[in-house]
Structures are given as C-alpha cells and as structure tokens.
C-alpha cells in the first residue's frame, strides 16, 4: 500500500511538470531570512521585433505649376506645361538605435492611408508635366500637378530573451508620397474647397 502511494505521488509530480507553463523564476527575499521564488509572466515572444508608425500626416503638395491667362475674347481649351516646383522623396531617418527595415516601415505607412505610397528611394518627376484645361476669357489660371505628401514617425520595440518585457530599440522618421499624381487648373477668382490641391495651388501662385 505504501509503494502504491509513492507511485501515485510520482505521477502527480510528473503531470505538474509537463502541464505547467515554463515561466522565468525570480529570487526574492520574503523578509524572514529565507528566499521565496516568484515567477515573471511571459508577455511577448522572446527576441521578437515589432515596428509601429504614428503621427501620420497627408497634406497636398504642389509639385508642378505654371500661370496662364486668356484674353482672347472667347473660351479656349489649352494644353500647357507645368514646370517643376518641388520634388518629393521617399526616405527614412534614424534618430536613435540602428534598426530600420524599410520594407516593413513603408508597409506600415501604406496600411494607415487610403492610397498606395512610394517605396524608399522613389521621388516625383523633376521634368515638366503637361496639363490640359478649358479657360474662360478674361481670367487667370494656375495649371498644376501634385501629390499627397506623407510623413510619420516609426519605432521598433524588441522583446527580451526571456519574453518578460519589451523595450524601444530604434526610432526615427519616415517620408513618402502618393504614387498617383493629381493634375488640374484653378481660376484665381475661384473658391476651391479648403484642403484640396486646387486650394493649395491658388494660395501659392495666384
């Protein structure tokens, strides 16, 4: 009977060792001169790196523009060149740490906006852009092209080797732009909706 009891206790101990999750043990003094063992919970996958993008802004930027007037006495359709004003570039910067995986960071930016963004190293055209517009007589127009400029901040956190805590290992800034170009014209006497590319072009060039 005594041997049977010992066998049962051994099975219980073995099951407990198999079923209980392994958690890093931390030694602590319980104040009575003896040492108690505490267990730190696992909160993340050991050594896992996670990227996050915040503070994303997407204002319109005029990249090309030119000014045209029609005093012919009649409405006319005109095709003209809008010359380069600004070149937007897709880039990353690191303000602390050294980890900056461009593919992951730009994918995070892309998921936060409603359009497709350019990848690292891409930039807008430095050559002129052709714009066609109908102009009423006696009016001055701005022919323009532009993109949504995208800016944000990125951070990379890494879990420690025990899976008990994570900390920031790298941070920086990201800049890119909408891959689809917007073009058009705006009469200098018009009142385009605030926040539009036309409103930005009028403010800058009329």
CSV table of N, CA and C in Angstrom, one decimal, residues 101-164:
chain,number,residue,atom,x,y,z
A,101,UNK,N,14.1,48.7,-40.9
A,101,UNK,CA,13.7,47.8,-42.0
A,101,UNK,C,12.7,48.6,-42.9
A,102,UNK,N,13.2,49.1,-44.0
A,102,UNK,CA,12.4,50.0,-44.9
A,102,UNK,C,11.1,49.3,-45.4
A,103,UNK,N,11.3,48.1,-45.8
A,103,UNK,CA,10.1,47.4,-46.4
A,103,UNK,C,9.0,47.3,-45.3
A,104,UNK,N,9.3,47.0,-44.1
A,104,UNK,CA,8.3,46.8,-43.0
A,104,UNK,C,7.7,48.2,-42.7
A,105,UNK,N,8.5,49.2,-42.6
A,105,UNK,CA,8.1,50.5,-42.2
A,105,UNK,C,7.2,51.1,-43.2
A,106,UNK,N,7.6,51.1,-44.5
A,106,UNK,CA,6.7,51.6,-45.6
A,106,UNK,C,5.4,50.9,-45.7
A,107,UNK,N,5.4,49.6,-45.4
A,107,UNK,CA,4.2,48.8,-45.4
A,107,UNK,C,3.2,49.3,-44.3
A,108,UNK,N,3.8,49.6,-43.2
A,108,UNK,CA,3.0,50.1,-42.1
A,108,UNK,C,2.4,51.5,-42.4
A,109,UNK,N,3.2,52.3,-43.1
A,109,UNK,CA,2.6,53.6,-43.5
A,109,UNK,C,1.5,53.4,-44.5
A,110,UNK,N,1.7,52.5,-45.5
A,110,UNK,CA,0.7,52.2,-46.5
A,110,UNK,C,-0.6,51.8,-45.9
A,111,UNK,N,-0.6,51.0,-44.8
A,111,UNK,CA,-1.8,50.5,-44.2
A,111,UNK,C,-2.6,51.6,-43.5
A,112,UNK,N,-2.0,52.7,-43.2
A,112,UNK,CA,-2.6,53.8,-42.5
A,112,UNK,C,-3.3,54.8,-43.4
A,113,UNK,N,-3.1,54.8,-44.7
A,113,UNK,CA,-3.7,55.8,-45.6
A,113,UNK,C,-4.6,55.1,-46.6
A,114,UNK,N,-5.3,55.9,-47.4
A,114,UNK,CA,-6.3,55.3,-48.3
A,114,UNK,C,-5.7,55.3,-49.7
A,115,UNK,N,-4.4,55.3,-49.9
A,115,UNK,CA,-3.8,55.3,-51.2
A,115,UNK,C,-2.5,54.5,-51.1
A,116,UNK,N,-1.9,54.2,-52.2
A,116,UNK,CA,-0.6,53.5,-52.2
A,116,UNK,C,0.6,54.5,-52.2
A,117,UNK,N,1.5,54.2,-51.3
A,117,UNK,CA,2.6,55.2,-51.1
A,117,UNK,C,3.9,54.6,-51.9
A,118,UNK,N,4.8,55.5,-52.2
A,118,UNK,CA,6.0,55.2,-52.8
A,118,UNK,C,7.0,54.5,-51.9
A,119,UNK,N,7.8,53.7,-52.4
A,119,UNK,CA,8.8,53.0,-51.5
A,119,UNK,C,10.1,53.8,-51.4
A,120,UNK,N,11.0,53.4,-50.5
A,120,UNK,CA,12.2,54.1,-50.2
A,120,UNK,C,13.0,54.4,-51.5
A,121,UNK,N,13.5,55.6,-51.6
A,121,UNK,CA,14.3,56.0,-52.8
A,121,UNK,C,13.6,56.5,-54.0
A,122,UNK,N,12.3,56.3,-54.0
A,122,UNK,CA,11.5,56.9,-55.1
A,122,UNK,C,11.3,58.4,-55.0
A,123,UNK,N,11.1,59.1,-56.1
A,123,UNK,CA,10.8,60.5,-56.0
A,123,UNK,C,9.9,61.0,-57.1
A,124,UNK,N,9.3,62.2,-57.0
A,124,UNK,CA,8.5,62.7,-58.0
A,124,UNK,C,9.3,63.3,-59.2
A,125,UNK,N,8.6,63.5,-60.3
A,125,UNK,CA,9.3,64.0,-61.5
A,125,UNK,C,9.9,65.4,-61.4
A,126,UNK,N,11.1,65.5,-61.9
A,126,UNK,CA,11.7,66.9,-61.9
A,126,UNK,C,11.5,67.5,-63.3
A,127,UNK,N,11.0,66.8,-64.3
A,127,UNK,CA,10.6,67.4,-65.6
A,127,UNK,C,9.2,68.0,-65.5
A,128,UNK,N,8.9,68.7,-66.6
A,128,UNK,CA,7.6,69.4,-66.6
A,128,UNK,C,6.4,68.4,-66.8
A,129,UNK,N,5.3,68.8,-66.4
A,129,UNK,CA,4.1,68.0,-66.5
A,129,UNK,C,3.1,68.6,-67.4
A,130,UNK,N,2.5,67.9,-68.4
A,130,UNK,CA,1.5,68.5,-69.3
A,130,UNK,C,0.1,68.5,-68.7
A,131,UNK,N,-0.5,69.7,-68.7
A,131,UNK,CA,-1.9,69.9,-68.2
A,131,UNK,C,-2.8,70.5,-69.3
A,132,UNK,N,-4.0,69.9,-69.4
A,132,UNK,CA,-5.0,70.5,-70.4
A,132,UNK,C,-6.2,71.0,-69.6
A,133,UNK,N,-6.6,72.2,-69.9
A,133,UNK,CA,-7.7,72.8,-69.2
A,133,UNK,C,-8.5,73.8,-70.1
A,134,UNK,N,-9.8,74.0,-69.8
A,134,UNK,CA,-10.6,74.9,-70.5
A,134,UNK,C,-10.6,76.3,-69.8
A,135,UNK,N,-10.3,77.4,-70.5
A,135,UNK,CA,-10.1,78.7,-69.9
A,135,UNK,C,-11.1,79.6,-70.4
A,136,UNK,N,-11.9,80.3,-69.5
A,136,UNK,CA,-12.8,81.3,-69.9
A,136,UNK,C,-12.0,82.6,-70.2
A,137,UNK,N,-12.6,83.4,-71.1
A,137,UNK,CA,-11.9,84.7,-71.4
A,137,UNK,C,-11.9,85.7,-70.2
A,138,UNK,N,-10.8,86.4,-70.1
A,138,UNK,CA,-10.7,87.4,-69.1
A,138,UNK,C,-10.3,86.9,-67.8
A,139,UNK,N,-9.8,85.7,-67.8
A,139,UNK,CA,-9.4,85.1,-66.5
A,139,UNK,C,-8.0,84.6,-66.4
A,140,UNK,N,-7.5,84.5,-65.2
A,140,UNK,CA,-6.1,84.0,-65.0
A,140,UNK,C,-6.2,82.6,-64.3
A,141,UNK,N,-5.4,81.7,-64.7
A,141,UNK,CA,-5.5,80.3,-64.2
A,141,UNK,C,-4.1,79.8,-63.8
A,142,UNK,N,-4.1,78.9,-62.8
A,142,UNK,CA,-2.9,78.2,-62.4
A,142,UNK,C,-3.1,76.7,-62.9
A,143,UNK,N,-2.2,76.2,-63.8
A,143,UNK,CA,-2.1,74.8,-64.1
A,143,UNK,C,-1.2,74.1,-63.1
A,144,UNK,N,-1.6,73.0,-62.6
A,144,UNK,CA,-0.8,72.4,-61.5
A,144,UNK,C,-0.8,70.9,-61.5
A,145,UNK,N,0.1,70.3,-60.8
A,145,UNK,CA,0.2,68.9,-60.5
A,145,UNK,C,0.7,68.7,-59.1
A,146,UNK,N,0.3,67.7,-58.4
A,146,UNK,CA,0.7,67.5,-57.1
A,146,UNK,C,0.5,66.1,-56.5
A,147,UNK,N,0.9,65.9,-55.4
A,147,UNK,CA,0.8,64.6,-54.7
A,147,UNK,C,0.5,64.8,-53.2
A,148,UNK,N,-0.1,63.8,-52.6
A,148,UNK,CA,-0.2,63.9,-51.1
A,148,UNK,C,1.2,63.5,-50.5
A,149,UNK,N,1.8,64.4,-49.8
A,149,UNK,CA,3.0,64.1,-49.1
A,149,UNK,C,2.6,63.4,-47.8
A,150,UNK,N,3.4,62.4,-47.4
A,150,UNK,CA,3.1,61.6,-46.3
A,150,UNK,C,4.3,61.6,-45.3
A,151,UNK,N,4.1,62.0,-44.1
A,151,UNK,CA,5.1,62.0,-43.1
A,151,UNK,C,4.6,61.2,-41.8
A,152,UNK,N,5.6,60.7,-41.1
A,152,UNK,CA,5.2,60.0,-39.8
A,152,UNK,C,6.5,59.7,-39.0
A,153,UNK,N,6.2,59.0,-37.9
A,153,UNK,CA,7.3,58.6,-37.0
A,153,UNK,C,7.3,57.1,-36.8
A,154,UNK,N,8.4,56.4,-36.7
A,154,UNK,CA,8.4,55.0,-36.6
A,154,UNK,C,9.2,54.6,-35.3
A,155,UNK,N,8.8,53.5,-34.7
A,155,UNK,CA,9.6,53.0,-33.6
A,155,UNK,C,9.7,51.4,-33.7
A,156,UNK,N,10.8,50.9,-33.2
A,156,UNK,CA,10.9,49.4,-33.2
A,156,UNK,C,11.1,49.0,-31.8
A,157,UNK,N,10.3,48.1,-31.3
A,157,UNK,CA,10.5,47.5,-30.0
A,157,UNK,C,10.9,46.1,-30.1
A,158,UNK,N,11.7,45.6,-29.1
A,158,UNK,CA,12.1,44.2,-29.1
A,158,UNK,C,11.9,43.6,-27.8
A,159,UNK,N,11.4,42.3,-27.8
A,159,UNK,CA,11.1,41.5,-26.6
A,159,UNK,C,12.5,41.0,-26.1
A,160,UNK,N,12.6,40.9,-24.8
A,160,UNK,CA,13.9,40.3,-24.3
A,160,UNK,C,13.9,38.8,-24.5
A,161,UNK,N,15.1,38.2,-24.2
A,161,UNK,CA,15.3,36.8,-24.4
A,161,UNK,C,14.4,35.9,-23.5
A,162,UNK,N,13.9,36.5,-22.4
A,162,UNK,CA,13.0,35.7,-21.5
A,162,UNK,C,11.5,35.8,-21.8
A,163,UNK,N,11.2,36.8,-22.7
A,163,UNK,CA,9.8,37.0,-23.0
A,163,UNK,C,9.0,37.7,-21.9
A,164,UNK,N,9.7,38.4,-21.0
A,164,UNK,CA,9.1,39.1,-19.9
A,164,UNK,C,8.8,40.6,-20.1
